[in-house]
PDB file of C-alpha atoms in Angstrom:
ATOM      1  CA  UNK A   1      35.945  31.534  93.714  1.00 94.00           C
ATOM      2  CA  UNK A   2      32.618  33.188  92.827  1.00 97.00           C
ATOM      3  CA  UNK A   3      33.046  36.472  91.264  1.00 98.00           C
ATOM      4  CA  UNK A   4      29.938  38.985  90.672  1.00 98.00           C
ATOM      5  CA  UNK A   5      30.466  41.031  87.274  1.00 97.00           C
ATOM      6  CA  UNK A   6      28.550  44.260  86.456  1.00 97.00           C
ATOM      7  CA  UNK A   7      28.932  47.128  84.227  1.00 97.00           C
ATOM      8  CA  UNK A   8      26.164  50.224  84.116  1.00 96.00           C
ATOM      9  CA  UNK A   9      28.352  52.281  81.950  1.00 94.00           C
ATOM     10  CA  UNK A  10      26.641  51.866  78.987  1.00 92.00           C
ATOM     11  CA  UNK A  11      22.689  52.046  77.924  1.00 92.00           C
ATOM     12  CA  UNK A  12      23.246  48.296  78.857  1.00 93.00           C
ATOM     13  CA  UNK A  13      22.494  46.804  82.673  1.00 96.00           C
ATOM     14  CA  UNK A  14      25.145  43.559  82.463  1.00 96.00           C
ATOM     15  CA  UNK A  15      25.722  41.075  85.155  1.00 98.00           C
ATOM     16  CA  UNK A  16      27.188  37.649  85.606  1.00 97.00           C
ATOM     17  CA  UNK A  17      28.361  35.383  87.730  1.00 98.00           C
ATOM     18  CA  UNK A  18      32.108  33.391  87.148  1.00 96.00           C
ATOM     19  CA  UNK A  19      33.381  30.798  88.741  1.00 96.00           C
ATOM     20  CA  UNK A  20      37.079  31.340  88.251  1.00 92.00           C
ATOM     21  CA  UNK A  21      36.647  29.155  84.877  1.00 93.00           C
ATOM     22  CA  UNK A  22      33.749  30.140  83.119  1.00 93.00           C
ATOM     23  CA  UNK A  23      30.397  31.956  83.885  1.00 94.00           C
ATOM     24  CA  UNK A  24      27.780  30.693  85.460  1.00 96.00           C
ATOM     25  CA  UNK A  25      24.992  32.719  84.539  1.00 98.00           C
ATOM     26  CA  UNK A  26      24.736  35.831  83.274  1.00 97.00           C
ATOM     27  CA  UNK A  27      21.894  38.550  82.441  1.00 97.00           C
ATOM     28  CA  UNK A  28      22.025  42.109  80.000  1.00 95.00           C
ATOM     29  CA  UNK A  29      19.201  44.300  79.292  1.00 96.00           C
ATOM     30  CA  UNK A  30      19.186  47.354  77.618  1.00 93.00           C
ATOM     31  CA  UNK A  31      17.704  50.862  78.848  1.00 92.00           C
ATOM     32  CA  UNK A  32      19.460  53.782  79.371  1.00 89.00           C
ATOM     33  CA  UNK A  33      17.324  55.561  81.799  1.00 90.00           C
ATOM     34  CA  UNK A  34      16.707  52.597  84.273  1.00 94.00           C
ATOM     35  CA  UNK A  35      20.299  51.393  85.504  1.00 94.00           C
ATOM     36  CA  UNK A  36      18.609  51.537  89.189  1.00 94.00           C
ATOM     37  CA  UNK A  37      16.014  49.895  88.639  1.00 96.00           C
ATOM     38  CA  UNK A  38      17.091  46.980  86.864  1.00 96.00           C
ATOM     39  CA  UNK A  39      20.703  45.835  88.094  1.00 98.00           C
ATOM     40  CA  UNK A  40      19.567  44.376  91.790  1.00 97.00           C
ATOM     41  CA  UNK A  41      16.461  42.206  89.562  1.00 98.00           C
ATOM     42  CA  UNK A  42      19.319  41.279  87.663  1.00 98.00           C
ATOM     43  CA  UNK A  43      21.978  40.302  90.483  1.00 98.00           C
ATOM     44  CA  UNK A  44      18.759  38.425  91.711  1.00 98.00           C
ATOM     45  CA  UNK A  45      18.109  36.480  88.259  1.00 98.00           C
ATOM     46  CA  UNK A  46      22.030  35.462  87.773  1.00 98.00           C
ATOM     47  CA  UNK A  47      22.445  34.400  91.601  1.00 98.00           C
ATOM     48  CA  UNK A  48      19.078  32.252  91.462  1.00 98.00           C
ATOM     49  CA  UNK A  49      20.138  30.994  87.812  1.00 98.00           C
ATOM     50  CA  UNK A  50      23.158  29.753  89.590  1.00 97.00           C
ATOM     51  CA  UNK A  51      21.533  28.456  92.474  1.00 97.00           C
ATOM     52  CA  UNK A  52      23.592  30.139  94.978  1.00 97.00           C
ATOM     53  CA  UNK A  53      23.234  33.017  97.142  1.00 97.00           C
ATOM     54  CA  UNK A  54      25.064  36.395  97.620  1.00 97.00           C
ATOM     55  CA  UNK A  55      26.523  35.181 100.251  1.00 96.00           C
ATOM     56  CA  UNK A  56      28.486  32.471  98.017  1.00 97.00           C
ATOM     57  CA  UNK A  57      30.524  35.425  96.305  1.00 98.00           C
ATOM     58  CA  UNK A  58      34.091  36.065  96.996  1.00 98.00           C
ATOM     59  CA  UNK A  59      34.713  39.085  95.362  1.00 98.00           C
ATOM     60  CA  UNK A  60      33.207  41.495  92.670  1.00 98.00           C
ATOM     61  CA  UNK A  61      34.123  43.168  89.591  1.00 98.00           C
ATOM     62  CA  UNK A  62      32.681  46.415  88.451  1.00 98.00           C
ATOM     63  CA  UNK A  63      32.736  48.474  85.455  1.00 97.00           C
ATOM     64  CA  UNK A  64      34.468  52.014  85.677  1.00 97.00           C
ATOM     65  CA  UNK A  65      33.745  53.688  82.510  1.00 95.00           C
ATOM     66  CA  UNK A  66      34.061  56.005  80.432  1.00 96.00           C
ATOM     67  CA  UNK A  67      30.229  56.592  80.747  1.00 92.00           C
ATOM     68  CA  UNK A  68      27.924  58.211  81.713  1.00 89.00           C
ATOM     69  CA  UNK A  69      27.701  59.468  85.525  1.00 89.00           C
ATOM     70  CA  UNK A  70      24.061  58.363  86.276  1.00 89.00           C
ATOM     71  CA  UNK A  71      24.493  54.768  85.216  1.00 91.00           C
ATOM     72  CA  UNK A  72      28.062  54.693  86.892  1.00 94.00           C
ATOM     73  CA  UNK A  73      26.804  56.013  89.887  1.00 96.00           C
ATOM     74  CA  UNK A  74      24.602  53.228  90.294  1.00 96.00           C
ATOM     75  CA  UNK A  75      26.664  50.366  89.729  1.00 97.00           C
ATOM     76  CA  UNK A  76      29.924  51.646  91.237  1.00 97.00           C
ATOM     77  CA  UNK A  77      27.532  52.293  94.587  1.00 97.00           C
ATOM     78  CA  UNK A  78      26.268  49.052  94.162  1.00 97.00           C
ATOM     79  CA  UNK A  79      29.373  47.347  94.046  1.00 98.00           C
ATOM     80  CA  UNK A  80      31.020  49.248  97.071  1.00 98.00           C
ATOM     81  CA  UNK A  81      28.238  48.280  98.813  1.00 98.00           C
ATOM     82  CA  UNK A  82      28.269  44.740  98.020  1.00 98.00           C
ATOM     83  CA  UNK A  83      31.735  44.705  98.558  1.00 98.00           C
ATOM     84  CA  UNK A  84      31.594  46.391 102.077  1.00 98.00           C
ATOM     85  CA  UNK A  85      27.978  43.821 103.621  1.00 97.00           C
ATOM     86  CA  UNK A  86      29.864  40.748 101.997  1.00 97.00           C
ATOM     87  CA  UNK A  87      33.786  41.898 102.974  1.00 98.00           C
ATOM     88  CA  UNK A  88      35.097  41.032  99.552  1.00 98.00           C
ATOM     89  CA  UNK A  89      37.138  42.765  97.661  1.00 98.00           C
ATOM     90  CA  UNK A  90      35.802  44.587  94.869  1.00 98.00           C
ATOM     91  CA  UNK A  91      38.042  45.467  91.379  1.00 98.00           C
ATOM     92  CA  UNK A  92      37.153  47.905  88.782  1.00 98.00           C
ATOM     93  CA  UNK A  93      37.646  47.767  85.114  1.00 97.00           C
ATOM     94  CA  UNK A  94      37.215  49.366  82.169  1.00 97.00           C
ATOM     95  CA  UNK A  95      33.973  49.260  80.169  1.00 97.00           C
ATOM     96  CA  UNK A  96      36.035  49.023  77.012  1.00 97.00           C
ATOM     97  CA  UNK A  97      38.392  46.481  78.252  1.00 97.00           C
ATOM     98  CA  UNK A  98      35.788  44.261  79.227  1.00 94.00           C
ATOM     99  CA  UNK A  99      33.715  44.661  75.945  1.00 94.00           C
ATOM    100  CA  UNK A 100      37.707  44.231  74.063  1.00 95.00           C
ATOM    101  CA  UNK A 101      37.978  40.918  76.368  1.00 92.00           C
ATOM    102  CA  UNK A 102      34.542  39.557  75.326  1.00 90.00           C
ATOM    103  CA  UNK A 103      34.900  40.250  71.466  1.00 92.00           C
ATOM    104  CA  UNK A 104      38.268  38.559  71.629  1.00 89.00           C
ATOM    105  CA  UNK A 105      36.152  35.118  73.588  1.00 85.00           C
ATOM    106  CA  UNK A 106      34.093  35.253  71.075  1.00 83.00           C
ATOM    107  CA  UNK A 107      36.564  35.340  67.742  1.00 80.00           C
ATOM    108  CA  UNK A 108      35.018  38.960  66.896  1.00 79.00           C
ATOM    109  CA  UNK A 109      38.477  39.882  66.480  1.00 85.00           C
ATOM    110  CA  UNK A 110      42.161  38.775  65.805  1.00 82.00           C
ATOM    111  CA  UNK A 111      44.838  41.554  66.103  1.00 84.00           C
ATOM    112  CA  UNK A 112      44.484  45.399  66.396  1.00 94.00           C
ATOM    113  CA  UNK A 113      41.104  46.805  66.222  1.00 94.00           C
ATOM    114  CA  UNK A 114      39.140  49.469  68.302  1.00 94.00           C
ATOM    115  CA  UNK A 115      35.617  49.126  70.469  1.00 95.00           C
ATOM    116  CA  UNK A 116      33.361  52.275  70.306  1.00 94.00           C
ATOM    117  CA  UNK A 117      30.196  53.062  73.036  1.00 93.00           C
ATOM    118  CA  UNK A 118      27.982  55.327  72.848  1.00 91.00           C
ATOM    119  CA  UNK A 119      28.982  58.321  74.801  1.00 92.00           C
ATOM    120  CA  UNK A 120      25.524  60.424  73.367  1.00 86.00           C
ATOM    121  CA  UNK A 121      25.664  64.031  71.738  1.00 85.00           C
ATOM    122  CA  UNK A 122      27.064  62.269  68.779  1.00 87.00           C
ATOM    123  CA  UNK A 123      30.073  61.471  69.963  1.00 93.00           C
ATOM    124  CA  UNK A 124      31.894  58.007  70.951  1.00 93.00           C
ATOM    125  CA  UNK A 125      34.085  56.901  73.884  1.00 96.00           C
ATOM    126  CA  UNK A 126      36.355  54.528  71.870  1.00 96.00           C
ATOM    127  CA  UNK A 127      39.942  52.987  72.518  1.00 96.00           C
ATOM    128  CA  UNK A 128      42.102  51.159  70.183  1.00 95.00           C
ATOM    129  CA  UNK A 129      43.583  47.499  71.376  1.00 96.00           C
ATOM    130  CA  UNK A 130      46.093  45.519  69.664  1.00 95.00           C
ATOM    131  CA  UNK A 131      44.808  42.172  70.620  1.00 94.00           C
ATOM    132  CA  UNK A 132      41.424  41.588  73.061  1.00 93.00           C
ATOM    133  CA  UNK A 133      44.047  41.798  76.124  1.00 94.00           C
ATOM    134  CA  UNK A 134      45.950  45.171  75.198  1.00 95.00           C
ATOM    135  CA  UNK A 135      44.718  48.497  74.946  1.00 97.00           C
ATOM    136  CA  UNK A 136      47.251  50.859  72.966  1.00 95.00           C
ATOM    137  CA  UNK A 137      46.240  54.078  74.399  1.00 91.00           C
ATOM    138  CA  UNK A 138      44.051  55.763  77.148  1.00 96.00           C
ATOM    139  CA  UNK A 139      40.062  55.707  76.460  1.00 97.00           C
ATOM    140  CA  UNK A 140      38.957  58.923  74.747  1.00 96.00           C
ATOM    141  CA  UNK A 141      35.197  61.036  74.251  1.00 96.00           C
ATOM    142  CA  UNK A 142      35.251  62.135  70.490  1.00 95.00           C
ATOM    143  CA  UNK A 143      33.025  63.263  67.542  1.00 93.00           C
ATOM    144  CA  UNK A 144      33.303  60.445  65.254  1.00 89.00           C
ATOM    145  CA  UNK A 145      34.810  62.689  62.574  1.00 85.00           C
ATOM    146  CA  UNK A 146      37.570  63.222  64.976  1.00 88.00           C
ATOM    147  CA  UNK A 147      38.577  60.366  65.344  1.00 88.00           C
ATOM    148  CA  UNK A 148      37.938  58.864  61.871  1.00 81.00           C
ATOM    149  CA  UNK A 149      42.018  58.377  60.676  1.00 80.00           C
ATOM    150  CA  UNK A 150      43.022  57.149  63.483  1.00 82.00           C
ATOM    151  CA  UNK A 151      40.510  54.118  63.209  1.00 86.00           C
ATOM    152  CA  UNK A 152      40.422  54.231  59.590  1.00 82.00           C
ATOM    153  CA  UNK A 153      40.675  50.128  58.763  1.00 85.00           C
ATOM    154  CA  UNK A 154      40.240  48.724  61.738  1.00 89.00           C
ATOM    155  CA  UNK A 155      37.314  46.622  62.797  1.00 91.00           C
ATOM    156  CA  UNK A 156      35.352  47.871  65.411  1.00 92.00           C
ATOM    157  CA  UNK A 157      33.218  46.194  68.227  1.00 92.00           C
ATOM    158  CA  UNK A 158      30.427  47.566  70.330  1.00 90.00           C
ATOM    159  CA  UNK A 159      27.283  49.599  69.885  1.00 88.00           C
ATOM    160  CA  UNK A 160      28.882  52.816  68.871  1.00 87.00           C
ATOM    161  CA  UNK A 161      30.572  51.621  66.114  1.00 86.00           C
ATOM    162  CA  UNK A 162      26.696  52.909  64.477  1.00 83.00           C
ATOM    163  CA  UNK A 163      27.375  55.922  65.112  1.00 81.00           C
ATOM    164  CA  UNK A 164      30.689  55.871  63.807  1.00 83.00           C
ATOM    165  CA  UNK A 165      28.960  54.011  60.437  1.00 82.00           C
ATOM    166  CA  UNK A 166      26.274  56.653  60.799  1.00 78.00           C
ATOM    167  CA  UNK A 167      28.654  59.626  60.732  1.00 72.00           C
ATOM    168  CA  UNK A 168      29.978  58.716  57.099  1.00 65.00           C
ATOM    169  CA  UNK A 169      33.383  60.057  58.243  1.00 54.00           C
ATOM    170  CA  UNK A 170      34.472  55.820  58.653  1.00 56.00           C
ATOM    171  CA  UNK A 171      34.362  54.605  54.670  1.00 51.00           C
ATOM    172  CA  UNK A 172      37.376  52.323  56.092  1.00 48.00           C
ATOM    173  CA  UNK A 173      35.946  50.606  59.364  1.00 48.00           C
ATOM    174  CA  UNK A 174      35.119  46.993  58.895  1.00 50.00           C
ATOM    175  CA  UNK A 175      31.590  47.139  58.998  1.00 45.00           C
ATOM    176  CA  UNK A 176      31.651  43.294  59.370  1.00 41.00           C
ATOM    177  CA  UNK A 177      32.179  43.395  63.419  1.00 42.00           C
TER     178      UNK A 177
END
């Protein structure tokens, strides 16, 4: 099994290649206005990293959101089409799952916290997780104030957790994470 990973819905271009274990190789760069130019360079880098080629992949994984449509657009499309040349299957997931997975692999977090992106016009897409495996709720687009009791406490992961800081309306979030 050779899985090909990438998420576009954030400023973030991500990709990486697992081998049913662990990954392989893996590549992230951040720009917000260049999803289409940099995820195929990047699929590129992580397959020739790994010394394989595309044709080596069995299936791909894909991002879904929330985010925004332009960078979506580009790596949903590029995963369909992937997926369609290479007659794998192709699974989406969401953004915030993913990034609620990874803090988890990394000991970021034990029990419930919340992950926060950058949705831009000062608000947040955010969800709340009990553990790095089980989201509590659906994913949501809010003004941080919004939202600010209903994370008050909890540790939160991922790059709009500044905003959330930034806002003043979060006194309680860990700012530790």
């Amino acid at each position: 099994m050779l899985l090909l990973a990438m998420d576009t819905a954030t400023p973030a271009v991500t990709v990486a290649l697992h081998d049913g274990t662990s990954v392989v190789a893996s590549s992230g760069q951040v720009d917000a206005r260049r999803h289409g130019e940099l995820l195929l360079p990047a699929v590129d880098r992580v397959l020739a990293e790994a010394g394989v080629g595309l044709d080596a992949v069995t299936g791909v994984v894909v991002g879904v959101g929330p985010g925004p449509y332009t960078g979506l657009r580009v790596g949903l499309v590029t995963a369909a089409t992937f997926g369609s040349a290479l007659a794998v299957p192709v699974h989406g997931i969401c953004t915030l799952d993913g990034l609620a997975y990874a803090a988890g692999q990394e000991g970021a977090v034990e029990g419930p916290f919340a992950v926060a992106t950058d949705a831009r016009r000062k608000e947040v897409y955010w969800a709340r997780y009990e553990d790095a495996r089980t989201r509590t709720g659906e994913p949501a687009v809010d003004r941080p104030a919004d939202i600010a009791r209903a994370l008050a406490g909890l540790p939160v992961v991922g790059a709009g957790k500044a905003l959330l800081l930034e806002a003043g309306a979060f006194d309680g979030v860990d700012a530790a994470m």
